[in-house]
Amino acid sequence: MSVSERPVRIGVIGIGFGQRAHVPAFSATAGCEVVTLCASSHERAAKVAAQLRVPAATGDWHELVADPDIDALAIATPPALQTTIAAAALRSGKAVFCEKPLATTTGEAESLVELARQFGAANMLDFELPEIAAWRRAKAVLDDGGIGRLRHIAVNWYVETYASRMGLDSWKNDPARGGGTLNGFVSHVFHYVEWFAGEIDSVSAQLSGSPEQGPAGDALVVAVLRLASGVPVAVTVSTNAFLGSGHRVAFYGDDGTLVLENATADYATGFRLYMGTRDIGALEELEVAVSGTAQAVSDGRVPLVASLASRFVEWVRHGVPARPDFADGLRVQRLIAAAQRSNDVGGWVHGPF
């Protein structure tokens, strides 16, 4: 039976975000089933698999890559390992769903894009913020000219991550291993700024570590982006901001202002959308319809990942390409590299990227 006639069989690698989001998201997606869960040991994988009712477990990701009964892998591991697993999976003919950032270097990301093309494999990357209902409503307003010609954009994202709060010696705090603020948070910003408003053609960035991290860290990223349209974007992101104000994206136009704002701990479902025009003279909240699925889950990221998972499964089953894909991940990887280079040289870095 071909994959278009039966459920797509998914193996999930990683029991951090993998168990919190990938397994429930793919389990809720029509046309697929999660058949195996992989962790760093069989014991850890088996315990979580039993809790999540996943039929099989393993402590060796090579087994999933080699298993002819598995059609696709969803990978939620540190970026350095993700790159290795994804490359092996693509060479084995499997479809791959990855977390961001796609890799730790631009060269690695380029290699994954080429492998996906060479083997004709479905490939997607979990840039899930544009799946939020309020974000889609905001984009529709912008696309319809609801605030007139865009003048500038301001992004402010102040949170304290668990890894930062606990001072963990973890890849999540280490830019060299694919962690840190630039890789983990500003990667989202690069992706959604282009999704909202078009291509970035210049980057100026300054990265600052916390006292614990030292000069090699990037707990605070302050950047200015310039779009190909000429619109400037001011970006400030911190991951060690105790009682931080959350995530705010403001669009300022000739005729109005549009604001996405989330001060809650759930960065997925906490967004509210406000709009003000010259006629109104103040920001007013816009009503946004939220699906029953989004309201019912404990982790707001699950329905967003499920939205991406449904497109990924459709690609695997019927060959319908979808986005965000590895090419989008490579684009963001190049912008990450540009920001790092800007910090190193102390000035603007210009595209094309």
GROMACS .gro file of C-alpha atoms in nm:
model
  353
    1MET     CA    1   0.000   0.000   0.000
    2SER     CA    2   0.144   0.340  -0.098
    3VAL     CA    3   0.183   0.622   0.151
    4SER     CA    4  -0.101   0.807  -0.022
    5GLU     CA    5  -0.338   0.524   0.069
    6ARG     CA    6  -0.242   0.467   0.435
    7PRO     CA    7  -0.143   0.679   0.733
    8VAL     CA    8   0.204   0.831   0.727
    9ARG     CA    9   0.412   0.660   0.995
   10ILE     CA   10   0.604   0.914   1.204
   11GLY     CA   11   0.902   0.861   1.432
   12VAL     CA   12   0.963   1.139   1.688
   13ILE     CA   13   1.318   1.198   1.810
   14GLY     CA   14   1.353   1.392   2.135
   15ILE     CA   15   1.147   1.391   2.455
   16GLY     CA   16   1.170   1.759   2.546
   17PHE     CA   17   0.970   1.958   2.291
   18GLY     CA   18   0.914   1.623   2.118
   19GLN     CA   19   0.686   1.494   2.392
   20ARG     CA   20   0.530   1.832   2.472
   21ALA     CA   21   0.443   1.932   2.115
   22HIS     CA   22   0.550   1.696   1.836
   23VAL     CA   23   0.379   1.381   1.965
   24PRO     CA   24   0.043   1.547   2.051
   25ALA     CA   25   0.049   1.759   1.734
   26PHE     CA   26   0.114   1.471   1.496
   27SER     CA   27  -0.119   1.241   1.692
   28ALA     CA   28  -0.398   1.493   1.634
   29THR     CA   29  -0.322   1.522   1.262
   30ALA     CA   30  -0.537   1.325   1.018
   31GLY     CA   31  -0.354   1.089   0.786
   32CYS     CA   32  -0.062   1.002   1.012
   33GLU     CA   33   0.030   0.809   1.324
   34VAL     CA   34   0.321   0.837   1.566
   35VAL     CA   35   0.470   0.488   1.579
   36THR     CA   36   0.804   0.528   1.760
   37LEU     CA   37   0.960   0.763   2.014
   38CYS     CA   38   1.336   0.803   2.049
   39ALA     CA   39   1.534   0.947   2.342
   40SER     CA   40   1.892   0.932   2.464
   41SER     CA   41   1.822   0.595   2.626
   42HIS     CA   42   1.569   0.319   2.572
   43GLU     CA   43   1.453   0.347   2.933
   44ARG     CA   44   1.373   0.717   2.904
   45ALA     CA   45   1.204   0.671   2.567
   46ALA     CA   46   0.997   0.374   2.688
   47LYS     CA   47   0.870   0.562   2.994
   48VAL     CA   48   0.750   0.861   2.791
   49ALA     CA   49   0.617   0.643   2.509
   50ALA     CA   50   0.398   0.456   2.757
   51GLN     CA   51   0.263   0.783   2.896
   52LEU     CA   52   0.185   0.913   2.547
   53ARG     CA   53   0.060   0.578   2.412
   54VAL     CA   54   0.325   0.559   2.142
   55PRO     CA   55   0.362   0.190   2.041
   56ALA     CA   56   0.743   0.164   2.028
   57ALA     CA   57   1.050   0.324   2.184
   58THR     CA   58   1.425   0.328   2.126
   59GLY     CA   59   1.739   0.491   2.254
   60ASP     CA   60   1.912   0.490   1.914
   61TRP     CA   61   1.798   0.729   1.642
   62HIS     CA   62   1.985   0.522   1.382
   63GLU     CA   63   1.714   0.257   1.423
   64LEU     CA   64   1.445   0.501   1.311
   65VAL     CA   65   1.649   0.614   1.013
   66ALA     CA   66   1.702   0.251   0.905
   67ASP     CA   67   1.344   0.135   0.970
   68PRO     CA   68   1.168   0.087   0.633
   69ASP     CA   69   0.828   0.106   0.804
   70ILE     CA   70   0.882   0.466   0.913
   71ASP     CA   71   0.801   0.727   0.649
   72ALA     CA   72   0.903   1.047   0.824
   73LEU     CA   73   1.094   1.179   1.124
   74ALA     CA   74   1.001   1.472   1.348
   75ILE     CA   75   1.321   1.589   1.516
   76ALA     CA   76   1.335   1.790   1.838
   77THR     CA   77   1.699   1.765   1.946
   78PRO     CA   78   1.978   2.020   1.991
   79PRO     CA   79   2.059   2.177   1.651
   80ALA     CA   80   2.400   2.011   1.609
   81LEU     CA   81   2.251   1.663   1.646
   82GLN     CA   82   1.941   1.758   1.447
   83THR     CA   83   2.159   1.834   1.144
   84THR     CA   84   2.324   1.490   1.160
   85ILE     CA   85   1.994   1.305   1.201
   86ALA     CA   86   1.816   1.503   0.930
   87ALA     CA   87   2.095   1.439   0.678
   88ALA     CA   88   2.088   1.065   0.749
   89ALA     CA   89   1.709   1.055   0.725
   90LEU     CA   90   1.701   1.239   0.393
   91ARG     CA   91   1.961   1.001   0.249
   92SER     CA   92   1.741   0.711   0.356
   93GLY     CA   93   1.449   0.861   0.164
   94LYS     CA   94   1.250   0.978   0.467
   95ALA     CA   95   1.063   1.304   0.500
   96VAL     CA   96   1.187   1.532   0.778
   97PHE     CA   97   1.021   1.785   1.010
   98CYS     CA   98   1.273   1.992   1.208
   99GLU     CA   99   1.294   2.253   1.480
  100LYS     CA  100   1.459   2.590   1.436
  101PRO     CA  101   1.733   2.683   1.385
  102LEU     CA  102   1.777   2.434   1.104
  103ALA     CA  103   2.152   2.397   1.172
  104THR     CA  104   2.444   2.559   1.352
  105THR     CA  105   2.607   2.697   1.036
  106THR     CA  106   2.495   2.823   0.697
  107GLY     CA  107   2.696   2.548   0.527
  108GLU     CA  108   2.509   2.276   0.717
  109ALA     CA  109   2.175   2.435   0.628
  110GLU     CA  110   2.274   2.454   0.261
  111SER     CA  111   2.364   2.085   0.270
  112LEU     CA  112   2.023   1.989   0.411
  113VAL     CA  113   1.840   2.194   0.148
  114GLU     CA  114   2.040   2.022  -0.126
  115LEU     CA  115   1.979   1.674   0.021
  116ALA     CA  116   1.605   1.739   0.039
  117ARG     CA  117   1.608   1.850  -0.323
  118GLN     CA  118   1.824   1.559  -0.436
  119PHE     CA  119   1.606   1.293  -0.272
  120GLY     CA  120   1.275   1.468  -0.336
  121ALA     CA  121   1.182   1.448   0.032
  122ALA     CA  122   0.916   1.649   0.209
  123ASN     CA  123   1.080   1.891   0.452
  124MET     CA  124   0.943   2.146   0.695
  125LEU     CA  125   1.067   2.368   0.973
  126ASP     CA  126   0.873   2.461   1.286
  127PHE     CA  127   0.835   2.837   1.253
  128GLU     CA  128   0.494   2.826   1.417
  129LEU     CA  129   0.420   3.188   1.515
  130PRO     CA  130   0.251   3.277   1.182
  131GLU     CA  131   0.000   2.999   1.257
  132ILE     CA  132  -0.144   3.206   1.545
  133ALA     CA  133  -0.491   3.335   1.459
  134ALA     CA  134  -0.413   3.691   1.574
  135TRP     CA  135  -0.102   3.697   1.357
  136ARG     CA  136  -0.295   3.586   1.050
  137ARG     CA  137  -0.555   3.855   1.116
  138ALA     CA  138  -0.275   4.113   1.150
  139LYS     CA  139  -0.121   4.006   0.819
  140ALA     CA  140  -0.459   4.033   0.646
  141VAL     CA  141  -0.495   4.390   0.778
  142LEU     CA  142  -0.146   4.482   0.654
  143ASP     CA  143  -0.200   4.318   0.315
  144ASP     CA  144  -0.529   4.505   0.276
  145GLY     CA  145  -0.361   4.840   0.348
  146GLY     CA  146  -0.548   4.882   0.675
  147ILE     CA  147  -0.286   5.115   0.826
  148GLY     CA  148  -0.170   5.269   0.501
  149ARG     CA  149   0.191   5.267   0.384
  150LEU     CA  150   0.416   5.100   0.639
  151ARG     CA  151   0.660   5.341   0.804
  152HIS     CA  152   0.845   5.116   1.046
  153ILE     CA  153   0.817   4.806   1.266
  154ALA     CA  154   0.922   4.763   1.630
  155VAL     CA  155   0.981   4.422   1.792
  156ASN     CA  156   1.029   4.393   2.168
  157TRP     CA  157   1.058   4.047   2.324
  158TYR     CA  158   1.160   4.030   2.691
  159VAL     CA  159   1.142   3.695   2.872
  160GLU     CA  160   1.345   3.492   3.116
  161THR     CA  161   1.399   3.138   2.991
  162TYR     CA  162   1.424   2.845   3.228
  163ALA     CA  163   1.783   2.781   3.116
  164SER     CA  164   1.873   3.142   3.194
  165ARG     CA  165   1.689   3.153   3.525
  166MET     CA  166   1.858   2.835   3.646
  167GLY     CA  167   2.198   2.925   3.503
  168LEU     CA  168   2.215   2.591   3.325
  169ASP     CA  169   2.526   2.473   3.148
  170SER     CA  170   2.309   2.383   2.851
  171TRP     CA  171   2.319   2.411   2.474
  172LYS     CA  172   2.015   2.637   2.512
  173ASN     CA  173   2.246   2.905   2.653
  174ASP     CA  174   2.529   2.839   2.407
  175PRO     CA  175   2.527   3.013   2.066
  176ALA     CA  176   2.806   2.785   1.942
  177ARG     CA  177   2.579   2.483   1.985
  178GLY     CA  178   2.276   2.645   1.822
  179GLY     CA  179   2.128   2.793   2.138
  180GLY     CA  180   2.114   3.145   2.274
  181THR     CA  181   1.888   3.438   2.199
  182LEU     CA  182   1.986   3.492   1.837
  183ASN     CA  183   1.937   3.129   1.735
  184GLY     CA  184   1.639   3.050   1.955
  185PHE     CA  185   1.436   3.372   1.946
  186VAL     CA  186   1.563   3.618   1.686
  187SER     CA  187   1.543   3.336   1.431
  188HIS     CA  188   1.165   3.359   1.476
  189VAL     CA  189   1.183   3.737   1.433
  190PHE     CA  190   1.377   3.711   1.106
  191HIS     CA  191   1.122   3.465   0.971
  192TYR     CA  192   0.808   3.650   1.073
  193VAL     CA  193   0.931   3.997   0.975
  194GLU     CA  194   0.979   3.872   0.618
  195TRP     CA  195   0.645   3.686   0.634
  196PHE     CA  196   0.468   4.005   0.739
  197ALA     CA  197   0.647   4.271   0.539
  198GLY     CA  198   0.897   4.142   0.284
  199GLU     CA  199   1.266   4.072   0.237
  200ILE     CA  200   1.536   4.196   0.475
  201ASP     CA  201   1.831   4.339   0.283
  202SER     CA  202   2.053   4.486   0.561
  203VAL     CA  203   2.130   4.392   0.922
  204SER     CA  204   2.297   4.579   1.208
  205ALA     CA  205   2.317   4.386   1.535
  206GLN     CA  206   2.482   4.394   1.874
  207LEU     CA  207   2.493   4.081   2.092
  208SER     CA  208   2.551   4.103   2.468
  209GLY     CA  209   2.601   3.818   2.712
  210SER     CA  210   2.483   3.802   3.071
  211PRO     CA  211   2.744   3.820   3.348
  212GLU     CA  212   2.730   3.441   3.371
  213GLN     CA  213   2.779   3.395   2.995
  214GLY     CA  214   3.050   3.651   2.940
  215PRO     CA  215   3.131   3.812   2.604
  216ALA     CA  216   3.057   3.493   2.409
  217GLY     CA  217   2.690   3.499   2.513
  218ASP     CA  218   2.394   3.673   2.356
  219ALA     CA  219   2.130   3.704   2.628
  220LEU     CA  220   2.043   4.042   2.475
  221VAL     CA  221   2.019   4.114   2.103
  222VAL     CA  222   1.965   4.469   1.981
  223ALA     CA  223   1.930   4.504   1.605
  224VAL     CA  224   1.809   4.725   1.326
  225LEU     CA  225   1.692   4.561   1.006
  226ARG     CA  226   1.619   4.733   0.680
  227LEU     CA  227   1.371   4.581   0.437
  228ALA     CA  228   1.414   4.588   0.061
  229SER     CA  229   1.118   4.828   0.061
  230GLY     CA  230   1.321   5.069   0.275
  231VAL     CA  231   1.113   5.009   0.589
  232PRO     CA  232   1.329   4.995   0.905
  233VAL     CA  233   1.268   4.738   1.180
  234ALA     CA  234   1.389   4.793   1.538
  235VAL     CA  235   1.444   4.466   1.727
  236THR     CA  236   1.526   4.414   2.094
  237VAL     CA  237   1.516   4.060   2.237
  238SER     CA  238   1.626   3.944   2.581
  239THR     CA  239   1.609   3.597   2.733
  240ASN     CA  240   1.732   3.690   3.081
  241ALA     CA  241   1.470   3.956   3.164
  242PHE     CA  242   1.315   3.867   3.499
  243LEU     CA  243   0.948   3.976   3.493
  244GLY     CA  244   0.998   4.077   3.130
  245SER     CA  245   0.716   4.247   2.945
  246GLY     CA  246   0.669   3.963   2.697
  247HIS     CA  247   0.642   3.982   2.319
  248ARG     CA  248   0.522   4.289   2.129
  249VAL     CA  249   0.525   4.354   1.754
  250ALA     CA  250   0.408   4.698   1.643
  251PHE     CA  251   0.349   4.814   1.287
  252TYR     CA  252   0.336   5.188   1.229
  253GLY     CA  253   0.177   5.313   0.908
  254ASP     CA  254   0.076   5.643   0.751
  255ASP     CA  255  -0.285   5.595   0.850
  256GLY     CA  256  -0.273   5.376   1.159
  257THR     CA  257  -0.094   5.144   1.399
  258LEU     CA  258  -0.131   4.769   1.446
  259VAL     CA  259  -0.001   4.592   1.757
  260LEU     CA  260   0.038   4.226   1.848
  261GLU     CA  261   0.102   4.193   2.220
  262ASN     CA  262   0.148   3.903   2.459
  263ALA     CA  263   0.242   3.953   2.824
  264THR     CA  264   0.152   3.598   2.929
  265ALA     CA  265   0.369   3.293   2.996
  266ASP     CA  266   0.217   3.110   2.697
  267TYR     CA  267   0.384   3.278   2.403
  268ALA     CA  268   0.152   3.105   2.157
  269THR     CA  269  -0.201   3.169   2.279
  270GLY     CA  270  -0.151   3.486   2.480
  271PHE     CA  271  -0.149   3.729   2.187
  272ARG     CA  272  -0.402   4.009   2.156
  273LEU     CA  273  -0.437   4.229   1.851
  274TYR     CA  274  -0.493   4.605   1.864
  275MET     CA  275  -0.548   4.857   1.589
  276GLY     CA  276  -0.582   5.234   1.584
  277THR     CA  277  -0.642   5.471   1.294
  278ARG     CA  278  -0.629   5.847   1.270
  279ASP     CA  279  -1.009   5.856   1.268
  280ILE     CA  280  -1.029   5.659   1.595
  281GLY     CA  281  -0.728   5.818   1.763
  282ALA     CA  282  -0.663   5.526   1.999
  283LEU     CA  283  -0.577   5.157   1.993
  284GLU     CA  284  -0.876   4.925   2.010
  285GLU     CA  285  -0.868   4.548   2.043
  286LEU     CA  286  -0.974   4.352   1.736
  287GLU     CA  287  -1.176   4.038   1.785
  288VAL     CA  288  -0.996   3.723   1.669
  289ALA     CA  289  -1.172   3.389   1.634
  290VAL     CA  290  -0.984   3.105   1.807
  291SER     CA  291  -1.049   2.743   1.718
  292GLY     CA  292  -1.188   2.503   1.976
  293THR     CA  293  -0.871   2.295   1.945
  294ALA     CA  294  -0.653   2.589   2.040
  295GLN     CA  295  -0.871   2.658   2.343
  296ALA     CA  296  -0.868   2.297   2.463
  297VAL     CA  297  -0.496   2.220   2.493
  298SER     CA  298  -0.272   2.295   2.790
  299ASP     CA  299   0.025   2.400   2.572
  300GLY     CA  300  -0.072   2.659   2.313
  301ARG     CA  301   0.210   2.552   2.083
  302VAL     CA  302   0.044   2.217   2.007
  303PRO     CA  303  -0.229   2.344   1.767
  304LEU     CA  304   0.030   2.562   1.591
  305VAL     CA  305   0.264   2.267   1.535
  306ALA     CA  306  -0.039   2.061   1.433
  307SER     CA  307  -0.123   2.318   1.165
  308LEU     CA  308   0.226   2.277   1.021
  309ALA     CA  309   0.211   1.899   1.069
  310SER     CA  310  -0.104   1.876   0.858
  311ARG     CA  311   0.069   2.047   0.565
  312PHE     CA  312   0.377   1.832   0.613
  313VAL     CA  313   0.168   1.512   0.607
  314GLU     CA  314  -0.012   1.632   0.293
  315TRP     CA  315   0.327   1.682   0.128
  316VAL     CA  316   0.438   1.331   0.227
  317ARG     CA  317   0.115   1.168   0.110
  318HIS     CA  318   0.037   1.363  -0.205
  319GLY     CA  319   0.353   1.549  -0.302
  320VAL     CA  320   0.210   1.895  -0.232
  321PRO     CA  321   0.505   2.121  -0.125
  322ALA     CA  322   0.442   2.341   0.176
  323ARG     CA  323   0.611   2.609   0.382
  324PRO     CA  324   0.798   2.692   0.595
  325ASP     CA  325   1.049   2.449   0.445
  326PHE     CA  326   1.423   2.396   0.471
  327ALA     CA  327   1.481   2.676   0.219
  328ASP     CA  328   1.310   2.910   0.465
  329GLY     CA  329   1.536   2.771   0.735
  330LEU     CA  330   1.842   2.838   0.521
  331ARG     CA  331   1.723   3.194   0.461
  332VAL     CA  332   1.699   3.251   0.838
  333GLN     CA  333   2.037   3.083   0.890
  334ARG     CA  334   2.193   3.336   0.653
  335LEU     CA  335   2.031   3.622   0.844
  336ILE     CA  336   2.161   3.477   1.172
  337ALA     CA  337   2.510   3.468   1.019
  338ALA     CA  338   2.469   3.828   0.903
  339ALA     CA  339   2.375   3.938   1.255
  340GLN     CA  340   2.675   3.758   1.400
  341ARG     CA  341   2.900   3.917   1.139
  342SER     CA  342   2.755   4.261   1.208
  343ASN     CA  343   2.829   4.220   1.577
  344ASP     CA  344   3.186   4.113   1.499
  345VAL     CA  345   3.264   4.403   1.263
  346GLY     CA  346   3.061   4.661   1.451
  347GLY     CA  347   2.855   4.782   1.158
  348TRP     CA  348   2.597   4.711   0.890
  349VAL     CA  349   2.603   4.392   0.685
  350HIS     CA  350   2.426   4.421   0.352
  351GLY     CA  351   2.265   4.151   0.140
  352PRO     CA  352   2.170   3.980  -0.069
  353PHE     CA  353   2.153   3.702   0.190
   0.00000   0.00000   0.00000
